[in-house]
């Protein structure tokens, strides 16, 4: 069996997420960093029940998180110098922070503590545009530090994009006046005031989400992990499907969904799952590339799946000013359709590849549920508490406490003081890259708000599409996917939400539909060629060809690319977000399920080309969710089925 070591798994997760691997700290430094991380988690929990002023909370959170980024993540300068000199990397890397790292960490702490010394006076200077030299110096310093933090954690692309927006804000008055994106230009004081002193820049909605929602859910995920929930979810998935040729593929998909409730990260789930599941898929007879496609498609579903979803979902809740439970309700039907498409594709491929059941040494599902089924209780509790009008913050903290208490039912994973400290530290350290991204994304949001660029670009998109909703939606989906190839899901969503969503809303699309459309396409960029980060991670595990794995992943997830169009292009599409009379929601969900089945038939290789083409037409017609297209879609699907039956009877046995 092929196994992936824990260290290799961590490297694959980091690389595939677009993140550089964190340093493997040791000794007193590791203790110091983990202590700081644990205190940051404890602070985040306390603030839930004893709230402080929002901007002050965000600054305080970033004042701890940003210095930790410089201590935990390598600069990459040593590797760059070695490559320039043609030298090979040393066998054992020096993991100690350099003097420069300590200086950057100290500067980060300084520029964020400075406003907190006299918060009221600092805000007054910002609102009256009377910044002093220290204010400007602090704002410029924080900007540079955030660009470097983003470069270290998620690569250079987002740093470059942020830099372009800053240049645009400063030099926009030099653009020809006839250009719709030109503006009067802003001086350094005005840009710093926008980004540093209010809630439209560094400390805006994205940072609020990172410092509140996301860190609490990463703490919850860490507690679940340390309490043995991850192991239980994998064991249960393997126990649930035993005796059919499609069982191994279905097992991996189910495990991906369950693990996603712990990690909330698509590529991390892909790698964690792949290290366990690839040997089973290999024994079942899956070739390397299809196995990688299943792993990637199952893993990316973690960001689409309630109750945790991904970081962008929390931002949606803040933007729409609705409870997080409402966003979960929006996601339920698209999630079910996503996994339905994968299950059907797996069923088709199990016949095409001639796979077989695998005898896995796992307890029976009933016994597992009786012994460890309590791990589901905290997940259910989150939803119940939010339904009872508890805030998402309080709900997840209470669920975390319950998961901690239940860990004592399992002697092997009992959470004593050491495990508690490790879970708290891991929860905050895992959120460092997202925190850097959210704070830096405030640069883009702040510049767009200050210059009016968002409205100008949305007008350009509508004009280019000649006001046609279908063409505008196609352009929007393509733009979000292309953006997602360069930057992480959270950043691509934030940028697209302020630039592309207004174009859709101008043409009558509601805010929930527009934001959810962008959310799904930002997530799906991780399985989209030519980069397909989750597929690259899966290929690294299976040893398959990366490009072929990408194409297999794309085939498994194709229905998910088309379903979001359904709730944008048709008035009845809101039913797929759970909006409308229950009868309508159920009926149109059933129609969409048939559409997904038709698309699975179209993308599968088990049927002939004629019926696959006809099935594709049927699937697209059904997703229009209007009476005439629905009737036509069912008729075309009946033709596809008849063609398949006739061709099969004519084919010699």
PDB file of N, CA, C and O in Angstrom, residues 233-256 273 276-286 294-295 298 342-351 353-360 362 556:
ATOM      1  N   UNK A 233     -15.038   9.436  11.322  1.00  0.00           N
ATOM      2  CA  UNK A 233     -15.716   9.712  10.054  1.00  0.00           C
ATOM      3  C   UNK A 233     -15.168   8.822   8.938  1.00  0.00           C
ATOM      4  O   UNK A 233     -15.913   8.310   8.108  1.00  0.00           O
ATOM      5  N   UNK A 234     -13.854   8.641   8.914  1.00  0.00           N
ATOM      6  CA  UNK A 234     -13.260   7.777   7.883  1.00  0.00           C
ATOM      7  C   UNK A 234     -13.663   6.326   8.102  1.00  0.00           C
ATOM      8  O   UNK A 234     -14.071   5.620   7.169  1.00  0.00           O
ATOM      9  N   UNK A 235     -13.585   5.858   9.360  1.00  0.00           N
ATOM     10  CA  UNK A 235     -13.961   4.473   9.655  1.00  0.00           C
ATOM     11  C   UNK A 235     -15.418   4.216   9.308  1.00  0.00           C
ATOM     12  O   UNK A 235     -15.764   3.161   8.747  1.00  0.00           O
ATOM     13  N   UNK A 236     -16.294   5.181   9.628  1.00  0.00           N
ATOM     14  CA  UNK A 236     -17.715   5.006   9.338  1.00  0.00           C
ATOM     15  C   UNK A 236     -17.963   4.929   7.839  1.00  0.00           C
ATOM     16  O   UNK A 236     -18.775   4.115   7.371  1.00  0.00           O
ATOM     17  N   UNK A 237     -17.273   5.758   7.083  1.00  0.00           N
ATOM     18  CA  UNK A 237     -17.447   5.747   5.632  1.00  0.00           C
ATOM     19  C   UNK A 237     -17.026   4.406   5.043  1.00  0.00           C
ATOM     20  O   UNK A 237     -17.705   3.849   4.179  1.00  0.00           O
ATOM     21  N   UNK A 238     -15.907   3.868   5.526  1.00  0.00           N
ATOM     22  CA  UNK A 238     -15.450   2.573   5.013  1.00  0.00           C
ATOM     23  C   UNK A 238     -16.375   1.439   5.450  1.00  0.00           C
ATOM     24  O   UNK A 238     -16.519   0.445   4.740  1.00  0.00           O
ATOM     25  N   UNK A 239     -16.990   1.594   6.622  1.00  0.00           N
ATOM     26  CA  UNK A 239     -17.891   0.550   7.102  1.00  0.00           C
ATOM     27  C   UNK A 239     -19.243   0.590   6.400  1.00  0.00           C
ATOM     28  O   UNK A 239     -19.912  -0.439   6.276  1.00  0.00           O
ATOM     29  N   UNK A 240     -19.646   1.767   5.927  1.00  0.00           N
ATOM     30  CA  UNK A 240     -20.995   1.924   5.365  1.00  0.00           C
ATOM     31  C   UNK A 240     -21.138   1.277   4.001  1.00  0.00           C
ATOM     32  O   UNK A 240     -22.217   0.824   3.627  1.00  0.00           O
ATOM     33  N   UNK A 241     -20.061   1.252   3.200  1.00  0.00           N
ATOM     34  CA  UNK A 241     -20.127   0.700   1.845  1.00  0.00           C
ATOM     35  C   UNK A 241     -19.124  -0.443   1.737  1.00  0.00           C
ATOM     36  O   UNK A 241     -17.929  -0.218   1.740  1.00  0.00           O
ATOM     37  N   UNK A 242     -19.631  -1.652   1.598  1.00  0.00           N
ATOM     38  CA  UNK A 242     -18.730  -2.802   1.634  1.00  0.00           C
ATOM     39  C   UNK A 242     -18.821  -3.705   0.407  1.00  0.00           C
ATOM     40  O   UNK A 242     -17.809  -4.221  -0.052  1.00  0.00           O
ATOM     41  N   UNK A 243     -20.008  -3.905  -0.124  1.00  0.00           N
ATOM     42  CA  UNK A 243     -20.220  -5.076  -0.970  1.00  0.00           C
ATOM     43  C   UNK A 243     -20.591  -4.790  -2.416  1.00  0.00           C
ATOM     44  O   UNK A 243     -21.306  -5.562  -3.036  1.00  0.00           O
ATOM     45  N   UNK A 244     -20.144  -3.685  -2.988  1.00  0.00           N
ATOM     46  CA  UNK A 244     -20.431  -3.447  -4.397  1.00  0.00           C
ATOM     47  C   UNK A 244     -19.192  -2.883  -5.071  1.00  0.00           C
ATOM     48  O   UNK A 244     -18.287  -2.369  -4.410  1.00  0.00           O
ATOM     49  N   UNK A 245     -19.179  -2.967  -6.396  1.00  0.00           N
ATOM     50  CA  UNK A 245     -18.011  -2.486  -7.139  1.00  0.00           C
ATOM     51  C   UNK A 245     -17.825  -0.986  -6.991  1.00  0.00           C
ATOM     52  O   UNK A 245     -16.716  -0.477  -7.117  1.00  0.00           O
ATOM     53  N   UNK A 246     -18.926  -0.240  -6.760  1.00  0.00           N
ATOM     54  CA  UNK A 246     -18.813   1.214  -6.616  1.00  0.00           C
ATOM     55  C   UNK A 246     -18.545   1.631  -5.179  1.00  0.00           C
ATOM     56  O   UNK A 246     -18.365   2.810  -4.900  1.00  0.00           O
ATOM     57  N   UNK A 247     -18.521   0.649  -4.253  1.00  0.00           N
ATOM     58  CA  UNK A 247     -18.384   0.972  -2.838  1.00  0.00           C
ATOM     59  C   UNK A 247     -17.125   1.778  -2.516  1.00  0.00           C
ATOM     60  O   UNK A 247     -17.206   2.755  -1.763  1.00  0.00           O
ATOM     61  N   UNK A 248     -15.940   1.433  -3.040  1.00  0.00           N
ATOM     62  CA  UNK A 248     -14.749   2.224  -2.689  1.00  0.00           C
ATOM     63  C   UNK A 248     -14.883   3.698  -3.077  1.00  0.00           C
ATOM     64  O   UNK A 248     -14.525   4.585  -2.304  1.00  0.00           O
ATOM     65  N   UNK A 249     -15.404   3.974  -4.280  1.00  0.00           N
ATOM     66  CA  UNK A 249     -15.579   5.365  -4.698  1.00  0.00           C
ATOM     67  C   UNK A 249     -16.594   6.092  -3.848  1.00  0.00           C
ATOM     68  O   UNK A 249     -16.394   7.247  -3.459  1.00  0.00           O
ATOM     69  N   UNK A 250     -17.708   5.419  -3.547  1.00  0.00           N
ATOM     70  CA  UNK A 250     -18.729   6.042  -2.697  1.00  0.00           C
ATOM     71  C   UNK A 250     -18.180   6.290  -1.298  1.00  0.00           C
ATOM     72  O   UNK A 250     -18.496   7.301  -0.659  1.00  0.00           O
ATOM     73  N   UNK A 251     -17.360   5.358  -0.818  1.00  0.00           N
ATOM     74  CA  UNK A 251     -16.770   5.509   0.507  1.00  0.00           C
ATOM     75  C   UNK A 251     -15.907   6.759   0.580  1.00  0.00           C
ATOM     76  O   UNK A 251     -16.004   7.555   1.531  1.00  0.00           O
ATOM     77  N   UNK A 252     -15.063   6.952  -0.424  1.00  0.00           N
ATOM     78  CA  UNK A 252     -14.165   8.111  -0.439  1.00  0.00           C
ATOM     79  C   UNK A 252     -14.971   9.409  -0.490  1.00  0.00           C
ATOM     80  O   UNK A 252     -14.666  10.378   0.205  1.00  0.00           O
ATOM     81  N   UNK A 253     -16.018   9.423  -1.296  1.00  0.00           N
ATOM     82  CA  UNK A 253     -16.838  10.628  -1.420  1.00  0.00           C
ATOM     83  C   UNK A 253     -17.519  10.960  -0.103  1.00  0.00           C
ATOM     84  O   UNK A 253     -17.545  12.122   0.329  1.00  0.00           O
ATOM     85  N   UNK A 254     -18.080   9.946   0.551  1.00  0.00           N
ATOM     86  CA  UNK A 254     -18.736  10.172   1.839  1.00  0.00           C
ATOM     87  C   UNK A 254     -17.737  10.629   2.887  1.00  0.00           C
ATOM     88  O   UNK A 254     -18.017  11.545   3.671  1.00  0.00           O
ATOM     89  N   UNK A 255     -16.569  10.008   2.902  1.00  0.00           N
ATOM     90  CA  UNK A 255     -15.542  10.409   3.857  1.00  0.00           C
ATOM     91  C   UNK A 255     -15.104  11.851   3.623  1.00  0.00           C
ATOM     92  O   UNK A 255     -14.849  12.602   4.572  1.00  0.00           O
ATOM     93  N   UNK A 256     -15.025  12.250   2.347  1.00  0.00           N
ATOM     94  CA  UNK A 256     -14.668  13.631   2.039  1.00  0.00           C
ATOM     95  C   UNK A 256     -15.677  14.617   2.592  1.00  0.00           C
ATOM     96  O   UNK A 256     -15.322  15.656   3.153  1.00  0.00           O
ATOM     97  N   UNK A 273      -7.579  12.839   3.115  1.00  0.00           N
ATOM     98  CA  UNK A 273      -8.339  11.674   2.686  1.00  0.00           C
ATOM     99  C   UNK A 273      -7.502  10.781   1.777  1.00  0.00           C
ATOM    100  O   UNK A 273      -7.521   9.546   1.898  1.00  0.00           O
ATOM    101  N   UNK A 276      -5.134   8.080   3.114  1.00  0.00           N
ATOM    102  CA  UNK A 276      -5.770   6.876   3.640  1.00  0.00           C
ATOM    103  C   UNK A 276      -6.483   6.099   2.539  1.00  0.00           C
ATOM    104  O   UNK A 276      -6.441   4.865   2.489  1.00  0.00           O
ATOM    105  N   UNK A 277      -7.142   6.813   1.637  1.00  0.00           N
ATOM    106  CA  UNK A 277      -8.065   6.174   0.697  1.00  0.00           C
ATOM    107  C   UNK A 277      -7.420   5.697  -0.601  1.00  0.00           C
ATOM    108  O   UNK A 277      -7.952   4.786  -1.239  1.00  0.00           O
ATOM    109  N   UNK A 278      -6.289   6.301  -1.022  1.00  0.00           N
ATOM    110  CA  UNK A 278      -5.702   5.893  -2.297  1.00  0.00           C
ATOM    111  C   UNK A 278      -5.340   4.408  -2.323  1.00  0.00           C
ATOM    112  O   UNK A 278      -5.623   3.723  -3.311  1.00  0.00           O
ATOM    113  N   UNK A 279      -4.754   3.841  -1.262  1.00  0.00           N
ATOM    114  CA  UNK A 279      -4.481   2.407  -1.312  1.00  0.00           C
ATOM    115  C   UNK A 279      -5.738   1.566  -1.529  1.00  0.00           C
ATOM    116  O   UNK A 279      -5.697   0.547  -2.230  1.00  0.00           O
ATOM    117  N   UNK A 280      -6.858   1.986  -0.953  1.00  0.00           N
ATOM    118  CA  UNK A 280      -8.109   1.250  -1.120  1.00  0.00           C
ATOM    119  C   UNK A 280      -8.612   1.367  -2.558  1.00  0.00           C
ATOM    120  O   UNK A 280      -9.028   0.375  -3.181  1.00  0.00           O
ATOM    121  N   UNK A 281      -8.577   2.570  -3.117  1.00  0.00           N
ATOM    122  CA  UNK A 281      -9.002   2.760  -4.502  1.00  0.00           C
ATOM    123  C   UNK A 281      -8.116   1.965  -5.458  1.00  0.00           C
ATOM    124  O   UNK A 281      -8.587   1.402  -6.453  1.00  0.00           O
ATOM    125  N   UNK A 282      -6.836   1.924  -5.158  1.00  0.00           N
ATOM    126  CA  UNK A 282      -5.902   1.169  -6.004  1.00  0.00           C
ATOM    127  C   UNK A 282      -6.241  -0.315  -5.976  1.00  0.00           C
ATOM    128  O   UNK A 282      -6.273  -0.983  -7.027  1.00  0.00           O
ATOM    129  N   UNK A 283      -6.510  -0.854  -4.787  1.00  0.00           N
ATOM    130  CA  UNK A 283      -6.876  -2.263  -4.670  1.00  0.00           C
ATOM    131  C   UNK A 283      -8.202  -2.555  -5.359  1.00  0.00           C
ATOM    132  O   UNK A 283      -8.434  -3.667  -5.844  1.00  0.00           O
ATOM    133  N   UNK A 284      -9.081  -1.555  -5.426  1.00  0.00           N
ATOM    134  CA  UNK A 284     -10.381  -1.751  -6.071  1.00  0.00           C
ATOM    135  C   UNK A 284     -10.280  -1.762  -7.589  1.00  0.00           C
ATOM    136  O   UNK A 284     -11.247  -2.119  -8.268  1.00  0.00           O
ATOM    137  N   UNK A 285      -9.135  -1.335  -8.128  1.00  0.00           N
ATOM    138  CA  UNK A 285      -8.952  -1.359  -9.573  1.00  0.00           C
ATOM    139  C   UNK A 285      -9.061  -0.019 -10.254  1.00  0.00           C
ATOM    140  O   UNK A 285      -9.119   0.056 -11.492  1.00  0.00           O
ATOM    141  N   UNK A 286      -9.076   1.064  -9.493  1.00  0.00           N
ATOM    142  CA  UNK A 286      -9.146   2.393 -10.103  1.00  0.00           C
ATOM    143  C   UNK A 286      -7.780   2.782 -10.655  1.00  0.00           C
ATOM    144  O   UNK A 286      -6.772   2.688  -9.944  1.00  0.00           O
ATOM    145  N   UNK A 294     -11.561  11.450  -8.149  1.00  0.00           N
ATOM    146  CA  UNK A 294     -12.519  11.214  -7.061  1.00  0.00           C
ATOM    147  C   UNK A 294     -12.057  11.909  -5.782  1.00  0.00           C
ATOM    148  O   UNK A 294     -12.844  12.561  -5.081  1.00  0.00           O
ATOM    149  N   UNK A 295     -10.773  11.787  -5.464  1.00  0.00           N
ATOM    150  CA  UNK A 295     -10.235  12.421  -4.257  1.00  0.00           C
ATOM    151  C   UNK A 295     -10.406  13.938  -4.304  1.00  0.00           C
ATOM    152  O   UNK A 295     -10.830  14.561  -3.328  1.00  0.00           O
ATOM    153  N   UNK A 298     -14.161  14.977  -4.179  1.00  0.00           N
ATOM    154  CA  UNK A 298     -14.701  14.756  -2.839  1.00  0.00           C
ATOM    155  C   UNK A 298     -14.159  15.781  -1.861  1.00  0.00           C
ATOM    156  O   UNK A 298     -14.888  16.287  -1.002  1.00  0.00           O
ATOM    157  N   UNK A 342     -21.415  13.383  -8.300  1.00  0.00           N
ATOM    158  CA  UNK A 342     -20.216  12.569  -8.082  1.00  0.00           C
ATOM    159  C   UNK A 342     -20.586  11.099  -7.919  1.00  0.00           C
ATOM    160  O   UNK A 342     -19.948  10.208  -8.497  1.00  0.00           O
ATOM    161  N   UNK A 343     -21.627  10.813  -7.136  1.00  0.00           N
ATOM    162  CA  UNK A 343     -22.033   9.422  -6.912  1.00  0.00           C
ATOM    163  C   UNK A 343     -22.435   8.745  -8.218  1.00  0.00           C
ATOM    164  O   UNK A 343     -22.091   7.583  -8.469  1.00  0.00           O
ATOM    165  N   UNK A 344     -23.173   9.472  -9.049  1.00  0.00           N
ATOM    166  CA  UNK A 344     -23.593   8.885 -10.327  1.00  0.00           C
ATOM    167  C   UNK A 344     -22.397   8.650 -11.240  1.00  0.00           C
ATOM    168  O   UNK A 344     -22.323   7.621 -11.928  1.00  0.00           O
ATOM    169  N   UNK A 345     -21.467   9.595 -11.260  1.00  0.00           N
ATOM    170  CA  UNK A 345     -20.263   9.418 -12.082  1.00  0.00           C
ATOM    171  C   UNK A 345     -19.446   8.229 -11.593  1.00  0.00           C
ATOM    172  O   UNK A 345     -18.891   7.459 -12.395  1.00  0.00           O
ATOM    173  N   UNK A 346     -19.374   8.052 -10.285  1.00  0.00           N
ATOM    174  CA  UNK A 346     -18.651   6.914  -9.716  1.00  0.00           C
ATOM    175  C   UNK A 346     -19.335   5.605 -10.114  1.00  0.00           C
ATOM    176  O   UNK A 346     -18.671   4.610 -10.452  1.00  0.00           O
ATOM    177  N   UNK A 347     -20.665   5.597 -10.078  1.00  0.00           N
ATOM    178  CA  UNK A 347     -21.409   4.392 -10.456  1.00  0.00           C
ATOM    179  C   UNK A 347     -21.116   4.019 -11.913  1.00  0.00           C
ATOM    180  O   UNK A 347     -20.912   2.844 -12.240  1.00  0.00           O
ATOM    181  N   UNK A 348     -21.068   5.023 -12.778  1.00  0.00           N
ATOM    182  CA  UNK A 348     -20.763   4.769 -14.191  1.00  0.00           C
ATOM    183  C   UNK A 348     -19.339   4.257 -14.354  1.00  0.00           C
ATOM    184  O   UNK A 348     -19.071   3.278 -15.057  1.00  0.00           O
ATOM    185  N   UNK A 349     -18.399   4.920 -13.670  1.00  0.00           N
ATOM    186  CA  UNK A 349     -16.997   4.545 -13.822  1.00  0.00           C
ATOM    187  C   UNK A 349     -16.687   3.173 -13.231  1.00  0.00           C
ATOM    188  O   UNK A 349     -15.766   2.492 -13.686  1.00  0.00           O
ATOM    189  N   UNK A 350     -17.434   2.775 -12.208  1.00  0.00           N
ATOM    190  CA  UNK A 350     -17.175   1.462 -11.624  1.00  0.00           C
ATOM    191  C   UNK A 350     -17.418   0.358 -12.648  1.00  0.00           C
ATOM    192  O   UNK A 350     -16.757  -0.687 -12.625  1.00  0.00           O
ATOM    193  N   UNK A 351     -18.349   0.578 -13.561  1.00  0.00           N
ATOM    194  CA  UNK A 351     -18.604  -0.382 -14.634  1.00  0.00           C
ATOM    195  C   UNK A 351     -17.578  -0.222 -15.762  1.00  0.00           C
ATOM    196  O   UNK A 351     -17.105  -1.206 -16.331  1.00  0.00           O
ATOM    197  N   UNK A 353     -14.475   0.885 -15.578  1.00  0.00           N
ATOM    198  CA  UNK A 353     -13.140   0.437 -15.207  1.00  0.00           C
ATOM    199  C   UNK A 353     -13.124  -0.981 -14.647  1.00  0.00           C
ATOM    200  O   UNK A 353     -12.054  -1.517 -14.353  1.00  0.00           O
ATOM    201  N   UNK A 354     -14.309  -1.561 -14.470  1.00  0.00           N
ATOM    202  CA  UNK A 354     -14.365  -2.919 -13.935  1.00  0.00           C
ATOM    203  C   UNK A 354     -13.852  -3.013 -12.509  1.00  0.00           C
ATOM    204  O   UNK A 354     -13.174  -3.982 -12.142  1.00  0.00           O
ATOM    205  N   UNK A 355     -14.167  -2.026 -11.674  1.00  0.00           N
ATOM    206  CA  UNK A 355     -13.698  -2.045 -10.288  1.00  0.00           C
ATOM    207  C   UNK A 355     -14.462  -3.098  -9.492  1.00  0.00           C
ATOM    208  O   UNK A 355     -15.495  -3.607  -9.925  1.00  0.00           O
ATOM    209  N   UNK A 356     -13.959  -3.369  -8.308  1.00  0.00           N
ATOM    210  CA  UNK A 356     -14.583  -4.401  -7.478  1.00  0.00           C
ATOM    211  C   UNK A 356     -14.537  -3.975  -6.012  1.00  0.00           C
ATOM    212  O   UNK A 356     -13.784  -3.062  -5.628  1.00  0.00           O
ATOM    213  N   UNK A 357     -15.353  -4.630  -5.213  1.00  0.00           N
ATOM    214  CA  UNK A 357     -15.394  -4.324  -3.786  1.00  0.00           C
ATOM    215  C   UNK A 357     -14.073  -4.697  -3.132  1.00  0.00           C
ATOM    216  O   UNK A 357     -13.358  -5.590  -3.593  1.00  0.00           O
ATOM    217  N   UNK A 358     -13.743  -3.998  -2.055  1.00  0.00           N
ATOM    218  CA  UNK A 358     -12.504  -4.240  -1.325  1.00  0.00           C
ATOM    219  C   UNK A 358     -12.852  -4.560   0.124  1.00  0.00           C
ATOM    220  O   UNK A 358     -13.654  -3.864   0.750  1.00  0.00           O
ATOM    221  N   UNK A 359     -12.262  -5.599   0.633  1.00  0.00           N
ATOM    222  CA  UNK A 359     -12.481  -5.971   2.025  1.00  0.00           C
ATOM    223  C   UNK A 359     -11.592  -5.104   2.909  1.00  0.00           C
ATOM    224  O   UNK A 359     -10.363  -5.241   2.911  1.00  0.00           O
ATOM    225  N   UNK A 360     -12.221  -4.181   3.622  1.00  0.00           N
ATOM    226  CA  UNK A 360     -11.481  -3.250   4.482  1.00  0.00           C
ATOM    227  C   UNK A 360     -11.680  -3.668   5.927  1.00  0.00           C
ATOM    228  O   UNK A 360     -12.801  -3.967   6.357  1.00  0.00           O
ATOM    229  N   UNK A 362     -12.542  -2.849   8.949  1.00  0.00           N
ATOM    230  CA  UNK A 362     -13.205  -1.793   9.708  1.00  0.00           C
ATOM    231  C   UNK A 362     -14.380  -2.393  10.454  1.00  0.00           C
ATOM    232  O   UNK A 362     -15.024  -3.331   9.966  1.00  0.00           O
ATOM    233  N   UNK A 556     -16.000  14.897 -13.080  1.00  0.00           N
ATOM    234  CA  UNK A 556     -16.810  14.537 -11.910  1.00  0.00           C
ATOM    235  C   UNK A 556     -17.620  15.727 -11.392  1.00  0.00           C
ATOM    236  O   UNK A 556     -18.709  15.555 -10.852  1.00  0.00           O
TER     237      UNK A 556
END
